[in-house]
XYZ file of C-alpha atoms in Angstrom:
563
model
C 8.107 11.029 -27.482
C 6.041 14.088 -27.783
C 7.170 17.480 -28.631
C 5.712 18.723 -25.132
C 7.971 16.288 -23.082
C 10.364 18.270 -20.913
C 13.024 16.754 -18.588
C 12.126 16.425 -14.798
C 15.105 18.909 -13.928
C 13.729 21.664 -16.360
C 9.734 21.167 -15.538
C 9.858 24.397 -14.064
C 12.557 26.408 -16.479
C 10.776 25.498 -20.038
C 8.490 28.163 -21.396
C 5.079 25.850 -20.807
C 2.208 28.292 -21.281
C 1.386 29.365 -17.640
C -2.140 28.510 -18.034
C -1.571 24.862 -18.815
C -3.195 22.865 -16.274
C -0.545 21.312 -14.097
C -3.235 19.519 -11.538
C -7.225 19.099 -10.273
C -6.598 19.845 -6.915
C -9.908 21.331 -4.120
C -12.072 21.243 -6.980
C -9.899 23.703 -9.060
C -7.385 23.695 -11.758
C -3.836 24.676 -10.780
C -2.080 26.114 -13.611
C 1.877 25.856 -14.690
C 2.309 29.885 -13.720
C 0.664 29.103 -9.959
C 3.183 25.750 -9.527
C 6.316 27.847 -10.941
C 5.239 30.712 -8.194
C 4.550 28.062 -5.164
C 7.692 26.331 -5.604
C 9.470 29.513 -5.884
C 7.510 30.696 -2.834
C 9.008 27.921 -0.733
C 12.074 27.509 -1.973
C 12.882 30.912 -0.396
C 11.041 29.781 2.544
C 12.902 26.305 2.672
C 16.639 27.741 1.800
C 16.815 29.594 5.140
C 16.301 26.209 7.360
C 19.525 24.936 8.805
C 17.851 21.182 8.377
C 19.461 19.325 5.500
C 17.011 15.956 5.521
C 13.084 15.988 4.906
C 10.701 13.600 5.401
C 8.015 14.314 3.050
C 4.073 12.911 3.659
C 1.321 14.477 2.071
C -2.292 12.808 1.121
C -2.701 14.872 -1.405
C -0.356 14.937 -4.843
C 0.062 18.490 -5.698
C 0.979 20.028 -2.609
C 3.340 16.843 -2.539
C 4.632 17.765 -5.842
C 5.194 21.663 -4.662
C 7.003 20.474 -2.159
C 9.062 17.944 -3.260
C 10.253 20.764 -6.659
C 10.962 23.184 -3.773
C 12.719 21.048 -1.498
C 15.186 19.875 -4.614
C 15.451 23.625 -5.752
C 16.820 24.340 -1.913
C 19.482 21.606 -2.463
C 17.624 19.929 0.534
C 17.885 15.337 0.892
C 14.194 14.513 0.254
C 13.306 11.281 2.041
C 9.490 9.469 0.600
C 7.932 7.183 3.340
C 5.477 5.402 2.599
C 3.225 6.219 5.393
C 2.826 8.852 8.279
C 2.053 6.330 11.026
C 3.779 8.031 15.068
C 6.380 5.124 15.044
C 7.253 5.858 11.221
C 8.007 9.471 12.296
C 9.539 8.625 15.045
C 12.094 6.377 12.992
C 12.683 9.455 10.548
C 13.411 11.871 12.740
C 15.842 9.716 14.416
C 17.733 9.357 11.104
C 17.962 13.363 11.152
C 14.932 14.213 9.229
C 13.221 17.212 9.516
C 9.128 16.113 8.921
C 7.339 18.201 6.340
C 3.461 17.764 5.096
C 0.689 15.963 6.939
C 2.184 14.769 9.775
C 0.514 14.805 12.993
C 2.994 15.716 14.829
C 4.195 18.946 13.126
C 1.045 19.265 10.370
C 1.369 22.282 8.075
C -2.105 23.460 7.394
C -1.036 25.975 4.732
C 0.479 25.241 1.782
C 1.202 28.376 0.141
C -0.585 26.782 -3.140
C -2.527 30.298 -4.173
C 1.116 32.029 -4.461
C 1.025 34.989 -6.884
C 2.424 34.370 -10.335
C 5.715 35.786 -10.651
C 7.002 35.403 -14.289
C 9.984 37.625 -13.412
C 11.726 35.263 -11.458
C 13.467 32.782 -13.337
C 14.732 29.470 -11.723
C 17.701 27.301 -13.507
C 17.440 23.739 -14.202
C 18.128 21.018 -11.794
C 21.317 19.445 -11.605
C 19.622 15.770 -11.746
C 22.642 13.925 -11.048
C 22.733 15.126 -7.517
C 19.188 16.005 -6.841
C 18.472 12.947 -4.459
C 15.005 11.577 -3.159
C 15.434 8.196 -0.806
C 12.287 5.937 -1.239
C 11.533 3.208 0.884
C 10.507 -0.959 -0.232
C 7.871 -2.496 1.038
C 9.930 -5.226 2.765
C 8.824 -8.640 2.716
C 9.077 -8.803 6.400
C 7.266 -5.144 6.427
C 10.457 -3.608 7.984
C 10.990 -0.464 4.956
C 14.303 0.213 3.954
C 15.774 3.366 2.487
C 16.410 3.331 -1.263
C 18.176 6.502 -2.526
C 17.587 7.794 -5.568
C 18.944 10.385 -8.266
C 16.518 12.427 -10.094
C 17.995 11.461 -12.830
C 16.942 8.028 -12.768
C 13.404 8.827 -12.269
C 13.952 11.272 -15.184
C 15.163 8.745 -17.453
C 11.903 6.307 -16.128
C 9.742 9.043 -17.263
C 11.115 9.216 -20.631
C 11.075 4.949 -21.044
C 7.273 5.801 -20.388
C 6.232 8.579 -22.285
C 8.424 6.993 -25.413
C 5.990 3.491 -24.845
C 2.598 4.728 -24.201
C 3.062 8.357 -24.817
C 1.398 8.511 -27.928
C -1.974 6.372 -26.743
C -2.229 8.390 -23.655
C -2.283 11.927 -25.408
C -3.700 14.450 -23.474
C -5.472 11.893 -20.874
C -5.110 12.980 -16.706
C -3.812 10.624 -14.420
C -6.293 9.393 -11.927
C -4.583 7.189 -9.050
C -6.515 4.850 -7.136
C -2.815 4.373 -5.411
C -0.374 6.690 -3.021
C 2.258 8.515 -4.436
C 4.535 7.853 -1.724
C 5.703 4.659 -3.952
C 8.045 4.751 -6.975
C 5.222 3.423 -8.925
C 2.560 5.764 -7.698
C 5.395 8.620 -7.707
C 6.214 8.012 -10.978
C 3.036 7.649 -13.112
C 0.511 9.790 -11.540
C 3.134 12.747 -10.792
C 6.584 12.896 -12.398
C 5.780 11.503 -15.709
C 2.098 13.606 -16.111
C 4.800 16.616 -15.020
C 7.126 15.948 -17.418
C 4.643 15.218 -20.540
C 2.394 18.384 -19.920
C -0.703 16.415 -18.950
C -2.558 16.967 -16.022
C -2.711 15.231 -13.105
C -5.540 14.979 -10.204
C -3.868 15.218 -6.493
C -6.644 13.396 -4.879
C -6.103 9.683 -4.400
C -9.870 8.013 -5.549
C -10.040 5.205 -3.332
C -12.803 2.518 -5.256
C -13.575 2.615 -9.208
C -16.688 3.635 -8.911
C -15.287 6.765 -7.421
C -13.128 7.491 -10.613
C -15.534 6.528 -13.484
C -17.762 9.760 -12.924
C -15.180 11.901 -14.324
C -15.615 13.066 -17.530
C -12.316 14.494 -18.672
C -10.057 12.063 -20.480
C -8.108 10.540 -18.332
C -5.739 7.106 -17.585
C -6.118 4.925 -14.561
C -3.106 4.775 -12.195
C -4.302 0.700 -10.202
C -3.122 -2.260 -7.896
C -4.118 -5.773 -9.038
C -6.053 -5.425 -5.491
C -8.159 -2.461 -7.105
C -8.648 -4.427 -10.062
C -9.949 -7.459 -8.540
C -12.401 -5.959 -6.530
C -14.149 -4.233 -9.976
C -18.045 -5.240 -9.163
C -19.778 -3.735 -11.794
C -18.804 -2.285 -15.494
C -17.035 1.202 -15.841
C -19.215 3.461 -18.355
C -15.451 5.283 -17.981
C -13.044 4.677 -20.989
C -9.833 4.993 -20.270
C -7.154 6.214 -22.182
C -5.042 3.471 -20.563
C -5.514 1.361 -17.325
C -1.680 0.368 -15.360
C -1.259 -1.978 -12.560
C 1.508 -2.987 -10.783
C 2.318 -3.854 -6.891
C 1.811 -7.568 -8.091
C 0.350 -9.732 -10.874
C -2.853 -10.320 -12.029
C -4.309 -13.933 -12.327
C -5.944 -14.123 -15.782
C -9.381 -14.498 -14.274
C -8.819 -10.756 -12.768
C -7.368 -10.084 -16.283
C -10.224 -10.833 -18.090
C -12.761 -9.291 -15.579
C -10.695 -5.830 -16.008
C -11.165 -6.525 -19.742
C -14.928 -7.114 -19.633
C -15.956 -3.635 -17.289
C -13.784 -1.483 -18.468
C -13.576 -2.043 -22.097
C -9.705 -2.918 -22.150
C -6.977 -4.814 -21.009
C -4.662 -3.988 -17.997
C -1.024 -2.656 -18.637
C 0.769 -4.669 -15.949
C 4.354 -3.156 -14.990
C 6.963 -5.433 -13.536
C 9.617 -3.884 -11.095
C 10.721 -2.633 -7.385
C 11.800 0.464 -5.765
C 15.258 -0.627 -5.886
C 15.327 -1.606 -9.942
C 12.187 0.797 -11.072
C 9.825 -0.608 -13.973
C 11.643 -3.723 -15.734
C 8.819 -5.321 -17.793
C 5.138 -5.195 -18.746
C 2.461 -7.591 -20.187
C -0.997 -7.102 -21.007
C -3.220 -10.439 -20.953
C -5.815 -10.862 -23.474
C -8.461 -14.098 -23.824
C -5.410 -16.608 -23.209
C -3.519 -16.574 -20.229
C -0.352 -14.800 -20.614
C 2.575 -15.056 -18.451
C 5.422 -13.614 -20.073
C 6.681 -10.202 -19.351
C 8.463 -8.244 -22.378
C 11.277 -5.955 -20.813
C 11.365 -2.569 -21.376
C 14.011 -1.083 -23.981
C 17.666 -0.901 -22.095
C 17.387 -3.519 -19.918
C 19.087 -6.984 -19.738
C 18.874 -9.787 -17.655
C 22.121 -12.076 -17.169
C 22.424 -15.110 -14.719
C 25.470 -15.587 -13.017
C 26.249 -17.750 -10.500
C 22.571 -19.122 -9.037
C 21.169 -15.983 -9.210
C 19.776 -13.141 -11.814
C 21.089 -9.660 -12.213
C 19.482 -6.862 -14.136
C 21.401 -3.875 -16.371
C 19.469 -1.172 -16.679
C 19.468 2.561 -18.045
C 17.945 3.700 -14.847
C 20.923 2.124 -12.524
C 23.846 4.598 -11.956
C 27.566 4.036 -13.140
C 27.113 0.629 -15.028
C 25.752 -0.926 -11.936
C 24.112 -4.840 -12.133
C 21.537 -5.285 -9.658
C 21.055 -8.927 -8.527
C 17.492 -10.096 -8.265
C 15.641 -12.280 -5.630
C 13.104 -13.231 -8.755
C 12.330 -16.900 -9.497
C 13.011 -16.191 -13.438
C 13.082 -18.129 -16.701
C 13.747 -16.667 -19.685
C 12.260 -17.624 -23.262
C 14.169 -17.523 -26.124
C 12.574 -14.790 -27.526
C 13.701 -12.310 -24.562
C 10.676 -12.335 -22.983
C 10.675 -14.242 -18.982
C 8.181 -15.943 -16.680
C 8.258 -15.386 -13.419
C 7.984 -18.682 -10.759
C 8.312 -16.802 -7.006
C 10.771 -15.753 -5.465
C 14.394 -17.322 -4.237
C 14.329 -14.693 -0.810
C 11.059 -16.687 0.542
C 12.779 -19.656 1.516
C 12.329 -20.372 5.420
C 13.227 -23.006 7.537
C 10.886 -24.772 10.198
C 12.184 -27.325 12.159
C 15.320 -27.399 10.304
C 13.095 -28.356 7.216
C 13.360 -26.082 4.235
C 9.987 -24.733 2.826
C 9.224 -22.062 0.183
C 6.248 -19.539 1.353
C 5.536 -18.997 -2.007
C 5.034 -22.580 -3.135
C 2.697 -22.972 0.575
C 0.122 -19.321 -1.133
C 0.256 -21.196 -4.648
C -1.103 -24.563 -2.863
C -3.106 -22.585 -0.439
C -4.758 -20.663 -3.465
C -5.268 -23.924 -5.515
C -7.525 -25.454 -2.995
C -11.350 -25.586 -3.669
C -12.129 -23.259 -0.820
C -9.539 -20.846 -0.886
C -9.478 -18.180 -3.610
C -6.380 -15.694 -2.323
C -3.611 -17.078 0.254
C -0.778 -15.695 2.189
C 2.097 -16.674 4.634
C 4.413 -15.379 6.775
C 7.124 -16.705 9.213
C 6.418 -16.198 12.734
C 9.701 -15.982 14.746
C 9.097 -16.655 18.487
C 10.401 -19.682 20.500
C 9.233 -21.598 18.235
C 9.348 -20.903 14.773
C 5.852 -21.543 13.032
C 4.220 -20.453 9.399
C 1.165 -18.024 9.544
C -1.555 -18.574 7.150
C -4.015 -15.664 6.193
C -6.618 -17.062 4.024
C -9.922 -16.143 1.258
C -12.548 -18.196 1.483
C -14.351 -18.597 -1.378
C -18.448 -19.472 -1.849
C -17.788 -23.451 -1.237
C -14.487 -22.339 1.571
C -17.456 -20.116 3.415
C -20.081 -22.540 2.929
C -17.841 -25.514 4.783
C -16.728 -23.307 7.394
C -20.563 -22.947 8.067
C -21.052 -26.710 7.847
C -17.725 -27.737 10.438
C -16.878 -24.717 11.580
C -13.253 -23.484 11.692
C -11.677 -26.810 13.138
C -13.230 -28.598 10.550
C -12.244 -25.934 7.958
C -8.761 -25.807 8.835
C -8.226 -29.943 8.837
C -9.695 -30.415 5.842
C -6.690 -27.512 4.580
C -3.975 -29.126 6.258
C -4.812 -32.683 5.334
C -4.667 -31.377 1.458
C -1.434 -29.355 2.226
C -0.252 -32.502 3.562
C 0.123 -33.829 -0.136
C 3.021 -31.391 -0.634
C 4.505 -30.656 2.487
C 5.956 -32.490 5.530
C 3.529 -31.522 8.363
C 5.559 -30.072 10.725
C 5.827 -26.711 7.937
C 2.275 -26.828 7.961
C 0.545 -23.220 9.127
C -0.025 -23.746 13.086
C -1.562 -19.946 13.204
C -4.525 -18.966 10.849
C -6.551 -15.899 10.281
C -9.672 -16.155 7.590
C -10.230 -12.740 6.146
C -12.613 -11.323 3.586
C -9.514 -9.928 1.949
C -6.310 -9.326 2.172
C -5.888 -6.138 3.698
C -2.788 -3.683 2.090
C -0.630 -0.776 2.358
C -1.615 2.669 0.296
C 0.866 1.450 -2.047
C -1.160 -1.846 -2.779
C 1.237 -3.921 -1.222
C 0.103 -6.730 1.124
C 0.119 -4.646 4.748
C 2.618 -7.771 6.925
C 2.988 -5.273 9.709
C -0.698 -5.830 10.343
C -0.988 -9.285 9.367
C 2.057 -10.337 11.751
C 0.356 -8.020 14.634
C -3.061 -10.305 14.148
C -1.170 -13.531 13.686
C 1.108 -12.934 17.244
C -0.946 -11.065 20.099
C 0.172 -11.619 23.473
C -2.280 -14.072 24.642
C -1.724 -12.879 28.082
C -2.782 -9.257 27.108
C -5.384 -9.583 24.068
C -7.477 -12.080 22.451
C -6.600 -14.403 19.185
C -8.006 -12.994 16.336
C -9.570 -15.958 14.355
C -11.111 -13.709 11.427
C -11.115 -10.374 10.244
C -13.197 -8.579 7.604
C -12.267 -4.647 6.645
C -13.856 -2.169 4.938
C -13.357 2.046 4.746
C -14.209 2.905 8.224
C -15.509 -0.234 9.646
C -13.550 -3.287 10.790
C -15.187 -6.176 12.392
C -13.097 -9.197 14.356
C -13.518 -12.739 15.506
C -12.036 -13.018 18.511
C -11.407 -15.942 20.697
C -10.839 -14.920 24.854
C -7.628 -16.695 25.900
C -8.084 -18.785 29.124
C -4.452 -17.489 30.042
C -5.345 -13.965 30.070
C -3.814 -12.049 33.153
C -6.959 -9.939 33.745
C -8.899 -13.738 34.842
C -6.432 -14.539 37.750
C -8.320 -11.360 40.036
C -11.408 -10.866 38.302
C -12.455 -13.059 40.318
C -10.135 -16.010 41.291
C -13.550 -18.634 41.159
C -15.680 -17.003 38.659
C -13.179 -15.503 36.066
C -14.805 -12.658 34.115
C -13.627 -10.273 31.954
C -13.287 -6.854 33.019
C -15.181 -3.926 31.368
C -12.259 -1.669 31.379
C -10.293 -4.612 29.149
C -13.121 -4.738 26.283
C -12.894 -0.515 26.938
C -9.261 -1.410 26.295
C -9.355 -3.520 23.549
C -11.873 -1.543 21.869
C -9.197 1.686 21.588
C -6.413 -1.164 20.754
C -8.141 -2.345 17.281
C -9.460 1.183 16.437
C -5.985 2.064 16.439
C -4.579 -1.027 14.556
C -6.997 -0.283 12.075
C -8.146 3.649 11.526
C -5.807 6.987 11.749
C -6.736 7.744 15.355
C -4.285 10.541 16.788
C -5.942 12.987 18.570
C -6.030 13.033 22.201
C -8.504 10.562 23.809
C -11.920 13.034 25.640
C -14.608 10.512 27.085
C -16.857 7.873 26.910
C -20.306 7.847 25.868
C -23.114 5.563 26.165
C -20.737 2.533 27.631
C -23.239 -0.623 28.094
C -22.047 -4.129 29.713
C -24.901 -6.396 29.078
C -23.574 -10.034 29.244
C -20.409 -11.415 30.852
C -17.430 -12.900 28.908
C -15.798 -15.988 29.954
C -13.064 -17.958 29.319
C -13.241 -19.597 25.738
C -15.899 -17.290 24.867
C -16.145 -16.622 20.503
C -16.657 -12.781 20.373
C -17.337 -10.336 17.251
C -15.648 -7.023 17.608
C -17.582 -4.438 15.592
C -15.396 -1.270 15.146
C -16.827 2.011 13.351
C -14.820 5.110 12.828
C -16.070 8.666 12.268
C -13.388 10.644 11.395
C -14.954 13.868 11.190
C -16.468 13.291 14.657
C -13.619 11.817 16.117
C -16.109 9.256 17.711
C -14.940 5.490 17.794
C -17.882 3.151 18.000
C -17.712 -0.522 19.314
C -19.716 -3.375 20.183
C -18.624 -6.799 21.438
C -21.469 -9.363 20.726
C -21.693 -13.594 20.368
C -24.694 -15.840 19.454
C -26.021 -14.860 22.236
C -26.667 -11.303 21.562
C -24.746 -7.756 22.630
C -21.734 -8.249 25.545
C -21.117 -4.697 25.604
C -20.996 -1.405 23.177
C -20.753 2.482 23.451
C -18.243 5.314 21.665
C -14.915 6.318 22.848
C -14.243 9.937 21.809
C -11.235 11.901 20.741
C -10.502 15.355 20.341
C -10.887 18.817 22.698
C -12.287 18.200 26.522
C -16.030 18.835 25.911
């Protein structure tokens, strides 16, 4: 570990040179002497609220890290969500929590960040062991649930880190293509960079390109779903490039290794357990993860339970991992035991159903869900790969999705086969790099008396376009008009507003419409595309419903001030 490693609780009580840069933040360099005076700045500020609980949200990393050292220095309950979506506010400020950063309902739009130094004032360490954060899992049904942690478990995380990879990383910046409103993303682009004296930049870059045009040394904070997506080689070199949120297959592996120089540190762990293992994969697959120093694994009764340095009081924490350890201490992992479902009263493994999914000769990424309404049913959201698009041309999706079934028949019994499907160009996820089910189950189930079926869905920054199917049971058909059943221009208006909302940060107030065209009628049965465009700046949602047969309708919905 290096001689410039300071404990989380004394980041701001060591005698660091004020003019070491602490972050890259609005194209400046915040130094140790400005962080020490913000935090002190609103500590004072934060010490005289009666509020005990804080919800804290920001986009950006250092204000986030200003406010989170301040909030702990005011003896305040920090609670990390993982996004600031209306109902996830809601949900916190029904637990009692007071919301602080970018929210949109109570947005700060000063930070304090350009406090004046004040080396005078001299703050004490942090007690660690009762300095508590509460983070929030992913959830494999996408409900989050709390996780509280002490600081000194982060602290001790920190340490694992810089002790394994301090050395190689030197005096390299983090640069996070991933939110810091994660335990992984929290740890490795703020609190460890904190703690080791190395710079850290607050902006999140969203696409590698993006990150390979800086020219300070620097390490790469990833998802596997970054990774994958690498078109093109990185002229960056990277001190170090992590990953974690999920493995990577080997042919991801080796692409990472081939445009950017290097092979992928892949870190194995939750919010609940923090990092347990890492592997790096070099020209043979490998599938082993080595665990980090501290921990054990023991298996007791059916199930595996992890010791760990950065669990309090002794504490085992059982897993819900598919494990099988090697004799030399290393482990594989095959799934895992919590994804077990039963349809029809017939037992079936989701994870097993993505592996076959994924093994198919059209298919290249695969994933389930269970769908509980009267009828329990499996969802399937599926990649298509060259030959998988090139059928689906050839038979269209019937065709497509018999010629899936009849190959998942070979493994399972076919009432657990998928009965609702969505083809996507990828799988869309969470900031934290986690597979977004909230949206996926919200696709998979509309009501079919109120919106279409989405058949398809392919998502980029800004710009989401949907296959759409018009349900013959839709209530809007039974008036409009009882012998000719059209759909009403005020529904596509409608549905329009709906999707921009699934899919883009749309919270101010709707204004007007502009430029509304209805150009063809849609029936019954009718196959729609539902182009969606964003401008955020504007505030202008664009939209255009159009089939083979050319443009239905189109025009901008606006949001903002009244013109």
């Amino acid at each position: 570990m290096s001689a410039r490693f300071i404990a989380l609780s004394e980041c701001l009580t060591a005698k660091r040179p004020a003019d070491t840069p602490v972050s890259w933040h609005a194209g400046r360099y915040y130094c140790a002497g400005e962080f020490h005076a913000a935090v002190c700045r609103w500590t004072d500020k934060l010490k005289g609220q009666p509020e005990q609980r804080y919800a804290l949200y920001t986009e950006d990393a250092y204000p986030f890290a200003v406010l989170l050292f301040a909030l702990l220095y005011a003896g305040k309950e920090v609670w990390i969500p993982g996004n600031n979506r209306p109902g996830t506010a809601q949900q916190l400020t029904e637990q009692g929590c007071r919301l602080i950063g970018d929210w949109h309902a109570a947005a700060i739009q000063d930070y304090l960040l350009d406090a004046a130094p004040c080396p005078d004032r001299q703050l004490a360490p942090l007690d660690s062991s009762s300095a508590q954060l509460v983070m929030f899992t992913s959830g494999s049904t996408g409900e989050a649930k709390p996780v509280p942690k002490r600081l000194i478990q982060l602290q001790r995380e920190a340490e694992m880190l810089e002790k394994q990879w301090g050395r190689q990383l030197a005096g390299a910046a983090a640069l996070a293509t991933v939110s810091h409103q994660h335990i992984y993303g929290l740890l490795f682009r703020i609190l460890w960079p904190l703690s080791a004296g190395r710079c850290f930049h607050s902006r999140i870059y969203f696409n590698a390109e993006a990150i390979a045009h800086q020219d300070c040394p620097a390490y790469w904070v990833a998802s596997p779903a970054h990774l994958k997506r690498l078109d093109q080689p990185l002229a960056t070199k990277f001190a170090a490039i992590f990953s974690s949120g999920g493995p990577l297959s080997h042919e991801a592996a080796l692409q990472v290794s081939a445009r950017c120089g290097q092979a992928a540190l892949e870190i194995f762990g939750s919010t609940e357990t923090g990092g347990i293992a890492w592997r790096r994969q070099g020209a043979e697959p490998v599938t082993a993860w080595a665990l980090f120093d501290g921990m054990k694994l023991d298996y007791e009764r059916g199930r595996w339970r992890l010791q760990s340095p950065y669990l309090l009081n002794g504490e085992r924490l059982e897993l819900a991992d598919r494990i099988e350890l090697l004799d030399d201490g290393r482990f594989i992992l095959s799934g895992r035991l919590d994804r077990i479902v039963k349809v029809e009263e017939k037992r079936l493994s989701l994870s097993e159903m993505e592996k076959r999914l994924a093994e198919l000769p059209w298919i290249s990424d695969a994933v389930t869900l269970m769908i509980a309404k009267s009828r329990d049913t499996v969802g399937a959201c599926v990649v298509l790969n060259q030959d998988g698009r090139q059928l689906l041309a050839e038979q269209g999706r019937p065709g497509l999705i018999r010629q899936i079934r009849e190959a998942l028949c070979h493994w399972f019994d076919a009432v657990v086969l998928p009965r609702k499907w969505l083809i996507l160009d990828s799988i869309p996820l969470t900031a934290q790099g986690k597979i977004d089910t909230r949206l996926l189950n919200e696709l998979l189930t509309p009501d079919s008396r109120q919106l279409p079926q989405v058949l398809g869905l392919e998502l980029v920054p800004r710009r989401a376009e949907l296959k759409l199917l018009i349900p013959h049971e839709l209530a809007y058909f039974a008036d409009h008009f009882r012998n000719y059943p059209i759909l009403p221009g005020v529904v596509q208006i409608a549905w329009a507003e709906h999707y921009g909302k699934v899919f883009f940060d749309i919270n101010q107030p709707f204004s007007h419409m502009d430029v509304i065209k209805f150009v063809r009628r849609i029936k019954p049965g009718d196959a729609l595309t539902l182009s969606l465009e964003w401008n955020a700046q504007a505030g202008k949602l664009y939209f255009t419903m159009s089939s083979e047969q050319g443009p239905h309708s189109s025009g901008r919905l606006v949001y903002g001030k009244t013109p």
